[in-house]
Coordinates of C-alpha atoms in Angstrom, one line a residue:
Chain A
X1 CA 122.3 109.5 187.6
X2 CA 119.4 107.0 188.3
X3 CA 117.0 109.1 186.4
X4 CA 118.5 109.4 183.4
X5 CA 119.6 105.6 183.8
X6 CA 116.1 104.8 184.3
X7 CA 114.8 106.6 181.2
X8 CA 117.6 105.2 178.9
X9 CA 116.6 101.9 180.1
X10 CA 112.9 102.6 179.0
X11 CA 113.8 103.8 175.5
X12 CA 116.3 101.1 174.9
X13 CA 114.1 97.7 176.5
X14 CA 110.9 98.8 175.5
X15 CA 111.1 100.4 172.0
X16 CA 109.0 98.0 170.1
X17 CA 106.1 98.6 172.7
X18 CA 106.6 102.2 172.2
X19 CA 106.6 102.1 168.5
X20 CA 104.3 99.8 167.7
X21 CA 101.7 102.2 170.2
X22 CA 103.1 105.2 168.6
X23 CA 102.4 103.8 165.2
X24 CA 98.5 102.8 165.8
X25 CA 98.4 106.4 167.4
X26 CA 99.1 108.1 164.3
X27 CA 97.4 105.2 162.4
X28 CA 94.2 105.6 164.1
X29 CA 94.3 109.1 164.4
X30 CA 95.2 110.0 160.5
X31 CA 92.9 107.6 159.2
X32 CA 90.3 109.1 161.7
X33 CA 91.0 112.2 160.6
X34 CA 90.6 112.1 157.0
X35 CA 87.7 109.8 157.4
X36 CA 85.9 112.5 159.3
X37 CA 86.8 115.1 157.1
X38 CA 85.3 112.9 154.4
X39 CA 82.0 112.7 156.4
X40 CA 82.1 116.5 156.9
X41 CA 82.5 117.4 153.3
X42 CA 79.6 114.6 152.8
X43 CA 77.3 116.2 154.9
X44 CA 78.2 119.9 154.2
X45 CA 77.6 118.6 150.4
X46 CA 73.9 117.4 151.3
X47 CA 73.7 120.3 154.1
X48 CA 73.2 123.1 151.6
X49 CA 71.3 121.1 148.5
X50 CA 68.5 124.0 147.7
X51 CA 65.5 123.3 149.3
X52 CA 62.9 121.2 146.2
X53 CA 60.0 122.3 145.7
X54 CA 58.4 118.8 145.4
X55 CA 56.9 118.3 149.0
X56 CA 58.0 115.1 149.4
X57 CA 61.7 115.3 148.5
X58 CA 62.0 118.5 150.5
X59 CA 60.3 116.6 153.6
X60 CA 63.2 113.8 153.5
X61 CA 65.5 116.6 152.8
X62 CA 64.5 118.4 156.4
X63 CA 64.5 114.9 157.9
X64 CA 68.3 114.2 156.9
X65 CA 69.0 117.4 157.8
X66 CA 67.5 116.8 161.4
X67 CA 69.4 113.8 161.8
X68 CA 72.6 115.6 160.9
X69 CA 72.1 118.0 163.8
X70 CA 71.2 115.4 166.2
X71 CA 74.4 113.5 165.2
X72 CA 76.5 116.4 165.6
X73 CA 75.1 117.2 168.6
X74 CA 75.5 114.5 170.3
X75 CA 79.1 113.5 169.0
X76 CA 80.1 117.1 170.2
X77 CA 78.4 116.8 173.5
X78 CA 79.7 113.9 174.9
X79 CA 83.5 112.6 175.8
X80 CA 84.9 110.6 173.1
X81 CA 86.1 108.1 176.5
X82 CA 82.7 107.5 177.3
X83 CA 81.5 107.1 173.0
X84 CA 84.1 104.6 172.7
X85 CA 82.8 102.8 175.7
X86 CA 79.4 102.6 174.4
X87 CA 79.8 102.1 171.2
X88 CA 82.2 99.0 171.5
X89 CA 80.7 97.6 174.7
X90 CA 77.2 98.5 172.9
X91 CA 78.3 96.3 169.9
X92 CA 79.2 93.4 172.2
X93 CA 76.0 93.8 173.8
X94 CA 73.9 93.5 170.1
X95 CA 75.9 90.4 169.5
X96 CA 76.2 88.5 172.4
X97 CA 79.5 89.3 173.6
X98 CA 81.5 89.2 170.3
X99 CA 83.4 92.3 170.4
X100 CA 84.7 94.1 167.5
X101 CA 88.4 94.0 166.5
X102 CA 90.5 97.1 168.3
X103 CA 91.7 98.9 165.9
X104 CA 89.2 99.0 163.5
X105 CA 86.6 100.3 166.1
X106 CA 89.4 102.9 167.6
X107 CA 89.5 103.8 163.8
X108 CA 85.1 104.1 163.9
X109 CA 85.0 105.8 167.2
X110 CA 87.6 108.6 166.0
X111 CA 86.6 108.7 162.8
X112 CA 82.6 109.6 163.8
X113 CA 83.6 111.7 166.7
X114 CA 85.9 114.1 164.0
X115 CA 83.1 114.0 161.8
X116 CA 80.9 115.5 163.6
X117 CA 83.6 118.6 164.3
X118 CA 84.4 118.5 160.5
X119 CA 80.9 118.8 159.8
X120 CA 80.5 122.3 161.8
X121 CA 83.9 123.0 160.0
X122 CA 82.8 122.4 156.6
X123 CA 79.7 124.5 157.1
X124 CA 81.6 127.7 158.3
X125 CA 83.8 126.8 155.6
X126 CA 81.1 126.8 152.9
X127 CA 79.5 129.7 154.8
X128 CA 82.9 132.0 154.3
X129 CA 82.5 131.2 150.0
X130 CA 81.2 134.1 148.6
X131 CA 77.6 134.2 146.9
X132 CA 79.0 134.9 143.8
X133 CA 80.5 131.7 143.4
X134 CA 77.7 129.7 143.9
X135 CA 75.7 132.2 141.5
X136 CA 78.5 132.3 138.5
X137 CA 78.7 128.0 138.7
X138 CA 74.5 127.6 138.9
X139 CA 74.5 130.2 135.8
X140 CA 76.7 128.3 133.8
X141 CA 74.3 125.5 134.1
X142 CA 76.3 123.7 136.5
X143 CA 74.2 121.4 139.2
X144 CA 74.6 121.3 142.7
X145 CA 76.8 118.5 143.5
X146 CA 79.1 120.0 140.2
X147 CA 79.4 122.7 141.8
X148 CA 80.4 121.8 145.2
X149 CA 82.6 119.3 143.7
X150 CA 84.3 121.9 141.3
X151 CA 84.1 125.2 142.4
X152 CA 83.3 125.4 146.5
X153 CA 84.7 122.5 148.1
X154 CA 88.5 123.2 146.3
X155 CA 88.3 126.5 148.2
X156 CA 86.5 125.2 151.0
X157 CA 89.5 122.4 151.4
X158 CA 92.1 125.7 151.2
X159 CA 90.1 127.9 153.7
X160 CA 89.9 125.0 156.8
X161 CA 93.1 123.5 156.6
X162 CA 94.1 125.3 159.8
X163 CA 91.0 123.5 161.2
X164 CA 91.7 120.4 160.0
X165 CA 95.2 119.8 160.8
X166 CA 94.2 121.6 164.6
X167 CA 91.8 118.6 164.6
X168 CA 94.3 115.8 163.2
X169 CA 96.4 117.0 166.3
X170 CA 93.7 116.7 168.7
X171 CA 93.0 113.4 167.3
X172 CA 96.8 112.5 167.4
X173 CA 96.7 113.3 171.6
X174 CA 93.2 112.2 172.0
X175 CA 93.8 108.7 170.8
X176 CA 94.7 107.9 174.2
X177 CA 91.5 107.9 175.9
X178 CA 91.3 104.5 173.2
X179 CA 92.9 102.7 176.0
X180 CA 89.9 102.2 177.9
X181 CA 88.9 100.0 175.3
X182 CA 92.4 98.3 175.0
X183 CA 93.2 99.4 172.0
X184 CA 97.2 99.5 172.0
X185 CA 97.9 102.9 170.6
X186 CA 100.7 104.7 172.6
X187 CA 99.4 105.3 175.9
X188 CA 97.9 102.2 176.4
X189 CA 101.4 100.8 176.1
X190 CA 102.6 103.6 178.3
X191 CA 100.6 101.8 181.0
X192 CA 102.0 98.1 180.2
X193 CA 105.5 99.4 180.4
X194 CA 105.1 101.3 183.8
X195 CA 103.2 98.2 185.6
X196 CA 106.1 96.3 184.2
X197 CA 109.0 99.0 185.5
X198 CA 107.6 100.5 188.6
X199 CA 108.9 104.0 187.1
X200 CA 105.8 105.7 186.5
X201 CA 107.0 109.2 186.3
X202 CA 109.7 108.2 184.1
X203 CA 107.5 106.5 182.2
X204 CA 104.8 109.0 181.3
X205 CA 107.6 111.0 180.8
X206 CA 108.9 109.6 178.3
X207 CA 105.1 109.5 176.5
X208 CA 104.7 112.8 176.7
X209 CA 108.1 113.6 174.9
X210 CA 107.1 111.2 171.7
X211 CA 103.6 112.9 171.8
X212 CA 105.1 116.5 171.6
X213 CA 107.6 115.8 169.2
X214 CA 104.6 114.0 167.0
X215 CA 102.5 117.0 167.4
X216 CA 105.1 119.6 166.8
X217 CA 106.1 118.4 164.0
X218 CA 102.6 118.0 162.1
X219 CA 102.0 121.2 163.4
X220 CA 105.0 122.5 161.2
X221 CA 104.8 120.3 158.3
X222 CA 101.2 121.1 158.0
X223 CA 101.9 124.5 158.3
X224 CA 104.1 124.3 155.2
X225 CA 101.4 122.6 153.7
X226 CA 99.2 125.3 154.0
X227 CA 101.9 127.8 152.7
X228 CA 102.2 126.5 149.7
X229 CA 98.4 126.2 148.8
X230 CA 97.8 130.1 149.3
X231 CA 100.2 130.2 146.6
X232 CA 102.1 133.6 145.7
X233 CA 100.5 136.8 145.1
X234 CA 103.0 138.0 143.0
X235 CA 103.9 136.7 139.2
X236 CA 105.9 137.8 136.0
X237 CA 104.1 137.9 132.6
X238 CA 106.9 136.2 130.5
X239 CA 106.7 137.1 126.3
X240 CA 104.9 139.8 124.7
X241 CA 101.7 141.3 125.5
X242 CA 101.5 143.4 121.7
X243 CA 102.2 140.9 119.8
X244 CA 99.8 138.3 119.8
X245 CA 101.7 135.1 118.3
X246 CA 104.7 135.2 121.2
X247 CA 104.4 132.4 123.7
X248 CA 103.4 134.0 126.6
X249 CA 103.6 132.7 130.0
X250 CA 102.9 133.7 133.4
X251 CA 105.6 133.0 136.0
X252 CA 104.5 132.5 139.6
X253 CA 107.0 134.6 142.2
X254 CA 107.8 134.2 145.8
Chain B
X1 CA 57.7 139.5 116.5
X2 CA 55.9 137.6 119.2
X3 CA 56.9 134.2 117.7
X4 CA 60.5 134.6 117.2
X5 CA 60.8 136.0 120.9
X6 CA 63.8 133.9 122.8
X7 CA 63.2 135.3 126.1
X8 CA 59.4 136.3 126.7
X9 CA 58.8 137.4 130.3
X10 CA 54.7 137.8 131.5
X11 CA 53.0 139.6 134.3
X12 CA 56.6 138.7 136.1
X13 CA 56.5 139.4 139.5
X14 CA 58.9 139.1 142.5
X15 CA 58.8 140.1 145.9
X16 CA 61.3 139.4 148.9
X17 CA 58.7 138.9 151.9
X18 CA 56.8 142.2 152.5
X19 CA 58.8 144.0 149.7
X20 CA 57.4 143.9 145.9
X21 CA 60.1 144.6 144.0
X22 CA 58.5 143.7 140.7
X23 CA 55.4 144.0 140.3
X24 CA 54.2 143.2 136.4
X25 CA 56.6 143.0 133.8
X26 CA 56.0 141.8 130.2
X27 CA 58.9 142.0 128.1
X28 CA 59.8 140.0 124.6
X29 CA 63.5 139.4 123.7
X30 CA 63.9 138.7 120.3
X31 CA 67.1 137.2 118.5
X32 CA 70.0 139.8 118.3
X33 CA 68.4 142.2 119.8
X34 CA 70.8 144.3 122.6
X35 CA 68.4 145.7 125.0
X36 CA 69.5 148.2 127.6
X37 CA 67.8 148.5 130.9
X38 CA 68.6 151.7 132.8
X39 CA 66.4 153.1 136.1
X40 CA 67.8 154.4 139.3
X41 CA 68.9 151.5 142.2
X42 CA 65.9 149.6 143.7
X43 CA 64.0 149.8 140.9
X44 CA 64.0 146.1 139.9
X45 CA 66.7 146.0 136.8
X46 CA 69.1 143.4 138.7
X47 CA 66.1 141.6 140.1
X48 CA 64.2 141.2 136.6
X49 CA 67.7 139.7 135.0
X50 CA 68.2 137.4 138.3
X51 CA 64.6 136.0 137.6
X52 CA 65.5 135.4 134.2
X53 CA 68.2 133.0 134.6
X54 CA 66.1 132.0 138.5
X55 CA 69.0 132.8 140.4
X56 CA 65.6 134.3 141.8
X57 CA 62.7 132.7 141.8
X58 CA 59.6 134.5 140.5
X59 CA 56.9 135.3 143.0
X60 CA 54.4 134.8 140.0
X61 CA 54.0 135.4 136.2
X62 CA 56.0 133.5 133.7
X63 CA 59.1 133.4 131.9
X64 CA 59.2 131.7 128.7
X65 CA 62.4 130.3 126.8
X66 CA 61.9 129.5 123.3
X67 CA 57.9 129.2 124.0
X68 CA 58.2 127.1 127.0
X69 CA 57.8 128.1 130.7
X70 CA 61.0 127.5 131.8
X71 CA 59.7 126.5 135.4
X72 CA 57.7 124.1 134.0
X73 CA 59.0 120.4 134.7
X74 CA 59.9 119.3 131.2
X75 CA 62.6 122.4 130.8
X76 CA 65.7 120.9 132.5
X77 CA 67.1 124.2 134.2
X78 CA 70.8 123.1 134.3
X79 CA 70.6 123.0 130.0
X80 CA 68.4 126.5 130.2
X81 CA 71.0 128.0 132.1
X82 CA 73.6 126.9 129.9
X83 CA 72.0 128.7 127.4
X84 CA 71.2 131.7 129.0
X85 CA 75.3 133.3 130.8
X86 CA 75.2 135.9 132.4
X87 CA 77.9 138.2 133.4
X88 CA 77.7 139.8 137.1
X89 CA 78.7 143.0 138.6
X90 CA 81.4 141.4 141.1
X91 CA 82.9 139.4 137.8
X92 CA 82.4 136.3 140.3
X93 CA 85.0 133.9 138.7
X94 CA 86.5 130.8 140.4
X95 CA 88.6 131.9 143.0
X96 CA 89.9 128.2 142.2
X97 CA 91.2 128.0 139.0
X98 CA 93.5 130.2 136.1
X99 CA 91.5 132.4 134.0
X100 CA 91.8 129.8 131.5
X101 CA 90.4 127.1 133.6
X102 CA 87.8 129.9 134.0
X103 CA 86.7 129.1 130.3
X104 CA 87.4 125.8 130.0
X105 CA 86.3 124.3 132.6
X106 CA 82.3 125.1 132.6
X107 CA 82.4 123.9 129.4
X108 CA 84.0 120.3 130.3
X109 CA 81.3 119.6 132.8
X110 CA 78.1 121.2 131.6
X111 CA 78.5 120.8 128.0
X112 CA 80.7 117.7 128.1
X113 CA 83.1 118.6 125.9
X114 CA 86.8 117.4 125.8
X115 CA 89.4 119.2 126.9
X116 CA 91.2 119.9 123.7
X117 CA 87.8 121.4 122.2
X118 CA 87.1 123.4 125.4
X119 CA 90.4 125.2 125.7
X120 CA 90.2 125.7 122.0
X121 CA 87.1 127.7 122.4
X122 CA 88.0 129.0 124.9
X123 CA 91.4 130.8 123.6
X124 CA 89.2 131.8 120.8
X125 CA 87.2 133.8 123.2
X126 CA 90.2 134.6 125.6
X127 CA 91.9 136.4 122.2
X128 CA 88.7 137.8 121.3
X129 CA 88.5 140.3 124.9
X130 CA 91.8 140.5 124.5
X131 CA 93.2 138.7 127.7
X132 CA 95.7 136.4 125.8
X133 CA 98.2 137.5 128.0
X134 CA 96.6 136.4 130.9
X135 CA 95.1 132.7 130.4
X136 CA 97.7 131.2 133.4
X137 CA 96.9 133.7 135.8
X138 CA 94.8 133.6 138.7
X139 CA 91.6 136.2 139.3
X140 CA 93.4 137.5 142.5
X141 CA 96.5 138.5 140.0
X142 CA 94.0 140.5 138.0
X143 CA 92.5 143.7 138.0
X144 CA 89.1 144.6 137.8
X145 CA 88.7 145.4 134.1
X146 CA 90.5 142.2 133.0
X147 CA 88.5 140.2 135.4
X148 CA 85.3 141.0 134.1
X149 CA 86.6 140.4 130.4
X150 CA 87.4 136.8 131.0
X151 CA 84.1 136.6 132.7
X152 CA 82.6 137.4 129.4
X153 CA 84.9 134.9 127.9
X154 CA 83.9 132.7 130.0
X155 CA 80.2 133.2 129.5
X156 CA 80.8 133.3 125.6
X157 CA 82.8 129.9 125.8
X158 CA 79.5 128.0 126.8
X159 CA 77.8 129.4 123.1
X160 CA 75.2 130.7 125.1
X161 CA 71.8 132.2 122.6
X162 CA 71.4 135.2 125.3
X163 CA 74.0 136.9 127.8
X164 CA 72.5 138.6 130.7
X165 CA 74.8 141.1 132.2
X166 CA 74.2 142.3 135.7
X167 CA 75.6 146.1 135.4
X168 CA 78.9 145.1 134.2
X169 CA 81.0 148.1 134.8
X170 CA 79.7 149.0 138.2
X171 CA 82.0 147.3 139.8
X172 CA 85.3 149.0 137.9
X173 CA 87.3 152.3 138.4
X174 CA 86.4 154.4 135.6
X175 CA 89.7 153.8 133.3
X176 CA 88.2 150.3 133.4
X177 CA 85.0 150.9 131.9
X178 CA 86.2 151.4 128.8
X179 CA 88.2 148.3 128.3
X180 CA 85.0 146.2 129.1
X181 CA 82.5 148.4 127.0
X182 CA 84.6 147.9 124.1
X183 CA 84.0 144.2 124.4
X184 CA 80.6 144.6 125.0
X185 CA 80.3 146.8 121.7
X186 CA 82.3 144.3 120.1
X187 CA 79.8 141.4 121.3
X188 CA 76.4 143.7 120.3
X189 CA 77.8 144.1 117.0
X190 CA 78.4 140.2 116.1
X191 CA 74.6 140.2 116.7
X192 CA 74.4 138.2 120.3
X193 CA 71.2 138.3 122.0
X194 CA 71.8 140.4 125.3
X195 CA 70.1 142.1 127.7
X196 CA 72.2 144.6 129.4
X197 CA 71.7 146.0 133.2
X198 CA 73.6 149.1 133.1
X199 CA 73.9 152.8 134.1
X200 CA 76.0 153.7 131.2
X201 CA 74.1 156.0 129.1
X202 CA 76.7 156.2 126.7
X203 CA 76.3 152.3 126.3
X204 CA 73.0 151.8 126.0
X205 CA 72.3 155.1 123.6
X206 CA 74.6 153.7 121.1
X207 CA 74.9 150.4 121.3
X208 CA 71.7 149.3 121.9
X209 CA 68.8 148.5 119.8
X210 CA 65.9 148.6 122.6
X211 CA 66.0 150.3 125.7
X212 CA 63.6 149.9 128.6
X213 CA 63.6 152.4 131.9
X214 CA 62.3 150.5 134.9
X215 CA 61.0 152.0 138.0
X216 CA 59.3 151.5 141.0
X217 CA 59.1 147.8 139.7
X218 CA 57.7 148.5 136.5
X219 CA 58.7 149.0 133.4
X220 CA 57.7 152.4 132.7
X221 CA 58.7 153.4 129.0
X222 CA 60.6 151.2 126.3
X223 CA 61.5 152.2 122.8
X224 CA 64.6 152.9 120.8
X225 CA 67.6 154.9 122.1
X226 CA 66.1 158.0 120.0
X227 CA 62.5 157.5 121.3
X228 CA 64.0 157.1 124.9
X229 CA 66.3 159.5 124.9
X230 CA 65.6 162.5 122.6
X231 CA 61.8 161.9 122.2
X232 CA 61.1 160.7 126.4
X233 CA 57.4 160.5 127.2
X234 CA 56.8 159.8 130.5
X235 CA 57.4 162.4 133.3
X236 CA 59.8 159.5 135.6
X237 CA 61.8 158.9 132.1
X238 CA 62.6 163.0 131.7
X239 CA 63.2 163.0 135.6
X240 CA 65.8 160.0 135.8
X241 CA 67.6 160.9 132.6
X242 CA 67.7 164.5 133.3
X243 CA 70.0 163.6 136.2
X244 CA 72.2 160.7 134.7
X245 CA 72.9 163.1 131.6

């Protein structure tokens, strides 16, 4: 049949162009994703510093915390298409017409979009942490970025990862709005192969495959992921409780 | 007795916006002293120890460590606190880490000590509440009782010169109780400095050395177990303790 001829045809002639875009998609998008997350845990971390009593510290403090609001709100309120646009085009502008290399901005441009998301993530995720845990590391004498570092953001990390591997998918299908730019991540090549073939339903077809199977599978593998850090809730205490010299162990279960 | 107070608290006062919750309180800690404070809910007892180690800030008053104010920019309040653990009603370990890690960890990054030292000290303490057993588990795998005893562990391991505890046993069915008063007994006995938020009468009768009803944010009467409760003086005291006994 012609269409299955004409899809075969598109795998097997233009499988570099398709991998090379499916590779800067995931590139962009994982780097852009854990770069985000970074800036989310960053500003979560500064978010919730206790309010000084010195006027002057607290006054910067409010200030950074002002622009942190005004950053996320205006990376959450408008299209990442349009951000990229602006922000490369906006570069060129600044520096009389050099533009900056693709993929490193497609990297910028996803990376500060998804931290502005992570950073409302973080904060519900540092909201959900009980009081007590803050309380129990200040008491032992801990200070704030000690704590955060050791006690909050471990469970933090355990309590988003649904959020953050939701976003890394987003990120993985959202790539493509890159193209406007010309950055060559899959659906940019999408468009070079069906200008080249004339099958353009074939061709997006094709596209839309690779990005499902991509998503699907992160989906699952991150799934497992997430499995495994909520651990068991069963375990076997291994030796002998009465006697107090026995090696005693305590075996995690299923 | 006044210069060999650890803890000296003065005209302490507190209040969350409209509501005074403590309204003058003096009090002098000396070393190895175990001082009970009992009164019924509201009255201040949780608020007073909170202020203590500024987990609440005071509205006004003092609160002297060692002779120095310990709001006072010269008193680092990460090393205060280090020095002054406190045990809390909802155990509050790290959700995060082993009840080992519980010990050892605090102890790595506040006190800077090595690993080997810390989880040496902090087995020594483990052993001492009797949790052995238990040093690889997690605080969701324990129950109440054993929670709160490597809590204390965990406040012991940091070698603190006071423990503040934050009605310990409140939080624990009653064939619980028992396991953690023991400790505490244990702890009184060895001569630590602690200052005990609790509504165990039993507790504070015979194991303490001082104990001090609160009410109404004030402490009201304060004296020895016998003076408190076989010799009560004030009309509130008689009131409260004739329905707690």
């Amino acid at each position: 049949m012609n269409f299955f001829n004409n899809i075969s045809n598109i795998l097997d002639k233009y499988t570099g162009l398709l991998l090379k875009g499916l590779g800067y998609t995931m590139l962009i998008a994982l780097v852009g994703t854990v770069i985000g997350l970074i800036i989310g845990l960053c500003t979560g971390i500064i978010r919730t510093i206790p309010t000084s009593k010195n006027k002057a510290v607290s006054i910067i403090q409010r200030c950074v915390n002002a622009l942190i609001s005004v950053y996320v709100e205006v990376f959450r309120g408008t299209p990442m298409m349009v951000q990229a646009m602006v922000i490369y085009w906006g570069f060129a502008f600044a520096n009389g017409g050099n533009t900056l290399p693709l993929i490193p901005a497609g990297i910028f441009i996803v990376s500060i979009n998804t931290g502005a998301y992570m950073t409302e993530i973080v904060r519900g995720g540092i909201i959900s942490i009980d009081k007590g845990q803050f309380e129990a590391a200040y008491s032992c004498g801990m200070n704030h970025f000690q704590v955060m570092l050791y006690v909050i953001i471990p469970q933090v990390m355990k309590n988003i990862l649904p959020s953050v591997s939701n976003e890394f998918v987003i990120n993985i299908k959202d790539t493509s709005v890159l193209n406007v730019i010309g950055v060559m991540e899959l659906f940019y090549q999408a468009t070079k192969i069906q200008t080249m073939t004339y099958q353009i339903f074939e061709t997006y077809l094709v596209v839309c495959v690779i990005y499902f199977i991509m998503t699907f599978s992160i989906t699952r593998l991150l799934r497992l992921v997430e499995k495994k850090l909520s651990g068991s809730n069963s375990y076997t205490i291994c030796g002998s409780q009465s006697d107090p010299n026995a090696e005693i162990r305590v075996k995690e279960g299923q | 007795m006044s210069e060999n107070a650890v803890i000296k608290l003065s005209h302490l006062e507190k209040s969350f916006g409209e509501n005074e919750v403590l309204k003058d309180i003096n009090l002098e800690v000396s070393k190895g002293e175990v001082i009970s404070v009992i009164g019924s809910s509201g009255s201040g007892k949780s608020t007073m120890l909170r202020c203590i180690n500024l987990l609440e800030i005071p509205s006004g008053g003092e609160i002297l460590y060692e002779g120095k104010n310990i709001q006072d920019k010269s008193v680092k309040l990460t090393e205060y606190r280090a020095k002054v653990a406190m045990v809390f009603q909802q155990f509050n370990l790290f959700n995060n880490m082993t009840a080992l890690d519980n010990c050892v960890k605090p102890q790595m990054i506040v006190l800077k000590r090595t690993k080997e030292e810390a989880t040496k000290i902090a087995l020594e303490f483990i052993e001492k509440v009797g949790m052995s057993a238990y040093v690889n588990a997690k605080p969701s795998q324990l129950s109440g009782g054993q929670k709160q005893r490597i809590a204390i562990a965990r406040a012991l391991s940091m070698n603190p010169e006071v423990i503040l505890f934050d009605e310990p046993t409140s939080a624990l069915d009653p064939e619980m109780v028992g396991e953690v008063l023991e400790v505490m007994q244990d702890l009184a006995r060895s001569g630590y400095t602690m200052i005990v938020v609790t509504h165990e009468m039993g507790f504070a009768r015979e194991v303490s050395s001082r104990v001090i009803f609160m009410d109404g944010g004030y402490i009201v009467e304060e004296g020895t177990p016998e003076e408190i409760f076989k010799n009560t003086k004030q009309e509130r005291t008689k009131q409260f303790l004739s329905k707690v006994l």
